[in-house]
Coordinates of C-alpha atoms in Angstrom, one line a residue:
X11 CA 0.0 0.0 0.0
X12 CA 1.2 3.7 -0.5
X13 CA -0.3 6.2 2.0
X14 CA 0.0 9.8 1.5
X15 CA 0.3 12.2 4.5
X16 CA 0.3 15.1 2.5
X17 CA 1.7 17.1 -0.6
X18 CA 5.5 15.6 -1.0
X19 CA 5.1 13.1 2.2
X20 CA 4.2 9.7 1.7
X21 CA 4.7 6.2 3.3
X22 CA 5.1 2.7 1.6
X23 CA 3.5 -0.2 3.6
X24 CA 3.2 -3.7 2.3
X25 CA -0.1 -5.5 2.6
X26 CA 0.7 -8.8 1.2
X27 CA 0.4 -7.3 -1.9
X28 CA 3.1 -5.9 -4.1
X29 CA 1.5 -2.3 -4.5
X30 CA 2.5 -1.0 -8.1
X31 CA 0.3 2.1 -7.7
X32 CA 1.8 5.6 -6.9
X33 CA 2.9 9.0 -7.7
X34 CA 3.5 10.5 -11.3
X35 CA 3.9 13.6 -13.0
X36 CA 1.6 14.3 -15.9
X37 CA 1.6 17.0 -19.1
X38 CA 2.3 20.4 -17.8
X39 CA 4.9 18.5 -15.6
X40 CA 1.5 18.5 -13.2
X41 CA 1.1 16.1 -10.5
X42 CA -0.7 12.7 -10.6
X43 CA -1.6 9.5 -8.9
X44 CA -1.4 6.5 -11.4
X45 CA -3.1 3.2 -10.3
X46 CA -1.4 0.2 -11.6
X47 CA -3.7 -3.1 -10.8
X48 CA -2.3 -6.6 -10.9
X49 CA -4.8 -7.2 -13.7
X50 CA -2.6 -4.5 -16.3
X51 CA -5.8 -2.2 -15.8
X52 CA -4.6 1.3 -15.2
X53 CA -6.2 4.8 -14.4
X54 CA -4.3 8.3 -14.1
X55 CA -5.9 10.8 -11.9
X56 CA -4.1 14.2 -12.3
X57 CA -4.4 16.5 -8.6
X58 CA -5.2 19.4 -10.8
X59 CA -9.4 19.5 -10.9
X60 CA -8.8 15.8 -9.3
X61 CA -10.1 14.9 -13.3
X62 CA -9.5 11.3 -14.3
X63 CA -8.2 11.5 -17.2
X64 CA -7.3 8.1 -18.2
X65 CA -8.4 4.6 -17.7
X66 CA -7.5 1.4 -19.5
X67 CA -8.9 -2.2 -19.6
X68 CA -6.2 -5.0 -18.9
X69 CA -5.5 -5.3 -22.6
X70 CA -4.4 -2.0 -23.0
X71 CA -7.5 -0.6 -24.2
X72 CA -8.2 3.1 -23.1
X73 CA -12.1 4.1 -22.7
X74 CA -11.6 7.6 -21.7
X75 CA -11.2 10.6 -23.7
X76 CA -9.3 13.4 -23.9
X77 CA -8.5 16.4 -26.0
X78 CA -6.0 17.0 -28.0
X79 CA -5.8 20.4 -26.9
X80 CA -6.9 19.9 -23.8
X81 CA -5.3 22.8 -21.1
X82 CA -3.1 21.4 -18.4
X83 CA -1.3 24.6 -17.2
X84 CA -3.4 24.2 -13.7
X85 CA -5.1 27.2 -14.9
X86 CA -7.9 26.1 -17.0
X87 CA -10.0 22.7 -16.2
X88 CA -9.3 20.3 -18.3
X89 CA -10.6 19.2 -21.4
X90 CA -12.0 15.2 -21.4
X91 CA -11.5 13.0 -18.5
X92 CA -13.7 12.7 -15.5
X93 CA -14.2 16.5 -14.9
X94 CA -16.1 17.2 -11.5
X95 CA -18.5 19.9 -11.2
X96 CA -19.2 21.2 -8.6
X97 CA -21.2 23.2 -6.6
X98 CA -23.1 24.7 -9.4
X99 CA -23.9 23.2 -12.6
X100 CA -23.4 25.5 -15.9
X101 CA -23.7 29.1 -14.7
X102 CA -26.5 30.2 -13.0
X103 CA -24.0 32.3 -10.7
X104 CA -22.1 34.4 -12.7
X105 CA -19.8 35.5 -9.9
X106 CA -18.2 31.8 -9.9
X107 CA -16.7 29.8 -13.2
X108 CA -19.2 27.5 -15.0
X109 CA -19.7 24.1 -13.2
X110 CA -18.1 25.4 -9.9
X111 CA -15.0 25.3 -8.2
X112 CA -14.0 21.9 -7.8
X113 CA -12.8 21.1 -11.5
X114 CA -10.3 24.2 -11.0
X115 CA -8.8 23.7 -7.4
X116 CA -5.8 21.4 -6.9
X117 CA -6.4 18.4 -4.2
X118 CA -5.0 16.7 -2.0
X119 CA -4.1 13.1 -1.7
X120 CA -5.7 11.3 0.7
X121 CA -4.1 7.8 0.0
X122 CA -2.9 5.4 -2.3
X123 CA -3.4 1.6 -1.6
X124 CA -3.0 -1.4 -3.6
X125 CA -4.6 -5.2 -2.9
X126 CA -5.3 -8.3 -5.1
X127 CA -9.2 -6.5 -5.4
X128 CA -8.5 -3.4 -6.5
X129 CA -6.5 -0.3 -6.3
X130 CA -8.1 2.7 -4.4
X131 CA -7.3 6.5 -4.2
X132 CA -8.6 8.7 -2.3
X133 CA -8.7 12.6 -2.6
X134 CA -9.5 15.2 -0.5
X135 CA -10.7 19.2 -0.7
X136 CA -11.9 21.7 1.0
X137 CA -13.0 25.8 1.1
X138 CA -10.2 28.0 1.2
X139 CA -9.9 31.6 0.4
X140 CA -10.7 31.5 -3.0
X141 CA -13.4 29.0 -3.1
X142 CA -15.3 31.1 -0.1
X143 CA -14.9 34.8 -2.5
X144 CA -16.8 33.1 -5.3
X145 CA -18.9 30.6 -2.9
X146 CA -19.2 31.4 0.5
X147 CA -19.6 27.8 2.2
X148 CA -17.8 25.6 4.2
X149 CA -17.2 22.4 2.6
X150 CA -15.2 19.2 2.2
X151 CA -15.1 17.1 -1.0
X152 CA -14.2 13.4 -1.3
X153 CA -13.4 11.4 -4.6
X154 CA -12.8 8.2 -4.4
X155 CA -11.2 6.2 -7.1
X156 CA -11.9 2.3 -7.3
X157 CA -9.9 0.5 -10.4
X158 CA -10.0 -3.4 -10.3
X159 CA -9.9 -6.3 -13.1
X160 CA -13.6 -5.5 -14.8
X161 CA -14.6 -2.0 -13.7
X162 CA -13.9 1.6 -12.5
X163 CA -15.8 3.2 -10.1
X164 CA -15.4 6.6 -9.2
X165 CA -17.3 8.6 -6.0
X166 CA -18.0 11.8 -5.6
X167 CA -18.9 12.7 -1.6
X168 CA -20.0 16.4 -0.3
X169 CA -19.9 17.2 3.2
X170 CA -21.1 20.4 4.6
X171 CA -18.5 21.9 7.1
X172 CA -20.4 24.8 8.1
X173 CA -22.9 25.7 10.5
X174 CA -25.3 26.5 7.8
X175 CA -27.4 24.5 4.8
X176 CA -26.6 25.3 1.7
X177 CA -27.8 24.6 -1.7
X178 CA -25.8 23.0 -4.7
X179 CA -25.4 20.7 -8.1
X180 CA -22.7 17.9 -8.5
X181 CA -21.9 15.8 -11.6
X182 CA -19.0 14.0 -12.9
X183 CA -19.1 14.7 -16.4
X184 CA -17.6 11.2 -18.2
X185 CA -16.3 11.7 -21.4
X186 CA -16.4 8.1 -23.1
X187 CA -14.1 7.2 -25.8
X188 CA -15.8 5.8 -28.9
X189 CA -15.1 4.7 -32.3
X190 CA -17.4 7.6 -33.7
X191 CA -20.2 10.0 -32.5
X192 CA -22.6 9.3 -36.1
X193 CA -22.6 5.5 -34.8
X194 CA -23.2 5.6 -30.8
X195 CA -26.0 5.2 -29.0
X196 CA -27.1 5.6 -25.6
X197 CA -30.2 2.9 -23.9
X198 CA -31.6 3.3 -21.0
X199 CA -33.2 6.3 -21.2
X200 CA -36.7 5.4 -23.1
X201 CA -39.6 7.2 -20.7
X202 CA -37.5 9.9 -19.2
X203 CA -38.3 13.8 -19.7
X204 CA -35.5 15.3 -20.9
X205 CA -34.4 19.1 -21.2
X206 CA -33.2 19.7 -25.1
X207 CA -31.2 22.9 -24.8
X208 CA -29.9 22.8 -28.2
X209 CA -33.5 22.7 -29.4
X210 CA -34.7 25.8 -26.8
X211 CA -34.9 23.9 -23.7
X212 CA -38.8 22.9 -23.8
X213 CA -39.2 19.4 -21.9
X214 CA -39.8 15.9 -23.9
X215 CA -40.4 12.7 -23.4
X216 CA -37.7 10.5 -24.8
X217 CA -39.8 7.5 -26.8
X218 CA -36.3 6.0 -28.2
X219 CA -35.2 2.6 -26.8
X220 CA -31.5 4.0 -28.2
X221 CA -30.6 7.7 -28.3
X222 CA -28.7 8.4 -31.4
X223 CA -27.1 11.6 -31.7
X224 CA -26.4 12.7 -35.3
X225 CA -26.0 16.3 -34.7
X226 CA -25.3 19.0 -31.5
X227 CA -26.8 17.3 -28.4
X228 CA -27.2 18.7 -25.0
X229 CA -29.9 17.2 -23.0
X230 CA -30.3 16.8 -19.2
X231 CA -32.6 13.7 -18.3
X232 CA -34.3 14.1 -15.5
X233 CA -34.1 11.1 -13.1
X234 CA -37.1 9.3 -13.1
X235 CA -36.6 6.2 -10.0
X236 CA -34.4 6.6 -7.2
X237 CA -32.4 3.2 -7.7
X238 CA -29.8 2.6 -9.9
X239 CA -30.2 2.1 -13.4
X240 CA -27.4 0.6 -16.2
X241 CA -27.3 3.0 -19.3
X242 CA -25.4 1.4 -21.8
X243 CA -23.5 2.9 -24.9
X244 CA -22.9 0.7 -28.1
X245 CA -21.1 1.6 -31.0
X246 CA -20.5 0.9 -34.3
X247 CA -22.8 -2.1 -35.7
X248 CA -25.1 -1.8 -32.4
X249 CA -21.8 -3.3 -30.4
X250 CA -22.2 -2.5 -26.6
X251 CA -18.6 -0.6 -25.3
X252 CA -19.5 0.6 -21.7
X253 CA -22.3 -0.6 -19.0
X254 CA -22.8 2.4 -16.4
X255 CA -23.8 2.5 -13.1
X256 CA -25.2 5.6 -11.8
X257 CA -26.1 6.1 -8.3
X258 CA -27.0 9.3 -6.3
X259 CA -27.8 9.8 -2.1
X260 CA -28.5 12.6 0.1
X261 CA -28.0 11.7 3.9
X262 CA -29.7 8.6 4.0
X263 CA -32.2 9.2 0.9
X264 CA -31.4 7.5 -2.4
X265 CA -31.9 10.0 -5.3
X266 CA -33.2 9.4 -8.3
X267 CA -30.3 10.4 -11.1
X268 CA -30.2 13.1 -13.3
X269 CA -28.3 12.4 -16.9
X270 CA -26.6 14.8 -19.1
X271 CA -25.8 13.9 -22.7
X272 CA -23.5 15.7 -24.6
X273 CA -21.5 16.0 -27.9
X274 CA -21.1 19.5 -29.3
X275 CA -20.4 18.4 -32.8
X276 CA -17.8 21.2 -34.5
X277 CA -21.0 23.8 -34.1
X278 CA -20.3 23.9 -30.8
X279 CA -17.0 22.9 -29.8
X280 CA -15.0 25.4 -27.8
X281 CA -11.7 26.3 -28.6
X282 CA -9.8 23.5 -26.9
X283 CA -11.7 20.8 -28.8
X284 CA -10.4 21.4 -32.4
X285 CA -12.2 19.3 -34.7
X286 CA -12.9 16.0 -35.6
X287 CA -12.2 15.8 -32.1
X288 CA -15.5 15.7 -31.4
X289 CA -16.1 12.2 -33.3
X290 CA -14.3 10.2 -30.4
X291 CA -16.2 10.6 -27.7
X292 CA -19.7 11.0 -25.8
X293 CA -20.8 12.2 -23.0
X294 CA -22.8 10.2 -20.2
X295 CA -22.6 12.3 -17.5
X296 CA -24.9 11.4 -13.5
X297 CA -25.6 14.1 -11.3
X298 CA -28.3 16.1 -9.5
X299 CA -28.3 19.4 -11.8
X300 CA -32.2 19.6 -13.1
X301 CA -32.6 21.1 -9.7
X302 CA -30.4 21.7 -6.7
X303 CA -30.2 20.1 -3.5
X304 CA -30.0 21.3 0.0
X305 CA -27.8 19.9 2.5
X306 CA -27.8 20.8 6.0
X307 CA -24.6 21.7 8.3
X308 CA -22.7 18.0 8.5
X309 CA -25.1 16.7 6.1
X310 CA -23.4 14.5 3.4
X311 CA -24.0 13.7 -0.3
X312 CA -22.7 11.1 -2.6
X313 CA -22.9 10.3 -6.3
X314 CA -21.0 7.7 -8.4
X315 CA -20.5 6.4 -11.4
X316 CA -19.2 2.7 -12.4
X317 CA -17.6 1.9 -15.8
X318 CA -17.9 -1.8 -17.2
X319 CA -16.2 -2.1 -20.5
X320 CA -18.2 -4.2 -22.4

């Protein structure tokens, strides 16, 4: 196992298990954790935005995307990956950056641990000075990152630090690698009302047992059950790449999970998504954005997402 005790402090323990998992630096020279399971399944998690933004199958095969261009100067959040939004989704607040403060804060490791299961990290942040002049809450964030053989699971946990409740989105917005965009298609989401913002943002009800997307898409699916549900993405030929797991709590109440799904095509991609990028990926993103949730001082929330490569 590899604990960390803090930035540049760590300490190497042996479980009965060889731990392979560790420390790295990424592009920008910026720090990272690399897991490294006995299976050859691998993740990279970069501190920066704590965004995910790799993870590979024990043959080698990688299932996350990210740009080309993507920014990794720990200015700018990055492009691709696992991105984490939170506490606001978009930018109803225009006094804080669009999807919140978490995606453009550097964390803290928590720890590193290796066993024949799976290899875990853990990462840790809270408010600070500039989180509290844009947002003015007390708050801790945990992400958890759990890489084994079959899967990867990542969890996103909110605790409320303050003496006051407070109001807020989260979701981790998964950018799937794909063969091509014109091919993919979502299931899972037949019966849900949906938000279409590319076509004005006027509800619908989704009566497609596969959601193509063949142009711009940006919809928010509002959750429907509180339990989990598998969406699953196939690709070329109708060929199923990903089973996901979704799953969303408030204190001790399950939610029911909200669903982005995005590809801006070139119409809409921003600068550091230069075209054809946009063909190599999808967006399946959980979280609790159609509305906010409250949480009360010590409260907790949780929200998770778990990859199966199909």
């Amino acid at each position: 196992r590899l604990w960390f005790c803090g930035p540049g402090r760590f300490q190497w323990r042996s479980a009965g298990v060889e731990g392979m998992s560790g420390p790295a630096k990424g592009k920008g020279d910026l720090d990272t954790v690399v897991l490294k399971h006995a299976s050859g399944a691998t993740a990279e998690i970069y501190l920066w935005g704590a965004t995910l933004t790799s993870y590979k199958t024990p043959d080698g095969t990688e299932c996350i995307f990210c740009s080309p261009a993507a920014n990794f100067d720990g200015k700018k959040a990055v492009r691709g990956g696992i991105p984490l939004v939170f506490p606001q989704f978009g930018q109803p607040d225009k006094a804080m950056a669009q999807h919140g403060v978490a995606r453009i804060s550097t964390w803290t490791v928590a720890k590193v641990e290796d066993s024949s299961e799976a290899s875990v990290a853990m990462f840790t942040l809270s408010d600070s000075p500039e989180t509290l002049e844009k947002w003015n809450h007390a708050f801790q964030l945990e992400y958890t990152v759990v890489l084994t053989a079959m899967s990867l699971k990542v969890t996103l946990k909110v605790i409320n630090s303050g003496h006051s409740p407070f109001s807020f989105n989260f979701l981790l917005h998964t950018y799937l690698k794909i063969p091509d965009i014109s091919s993919a298609t979502v299931c899972g989401l037949n019966g849900r009302t949906y938000v279409d913002k590319v076509a004005g943002g006027d509800p619908k009800v989704e009566s497609s047992l596969e959601v193509t997307l063949p142009s711009y898409t940006d919809r928010v699916y509002v959750g429907d059950v509180p339990m989990p549900k598998d969406i699953v993405v196939k690709g070329v030929y109708g060929v199923p790449l990903f089973a996901l797991i979704n799953e969303a709590s408030v204190g001790v109440e399950t939610k029911a999970v909200d669903m982005v799904i995005w590809n801006p095509y070139e119409e809409a991609s921003p600068g550091d998504l230069p075209p054809p990028a946009f063909k190599e990926f999808v967006c399946v993103e959980p979280g609790l954005v159609n509305a906010f949730a409250g949480l009360p001082p010590s409260g907790t929330a949780e929200l998770s997402q778990k990859i199966i490569p199909l």
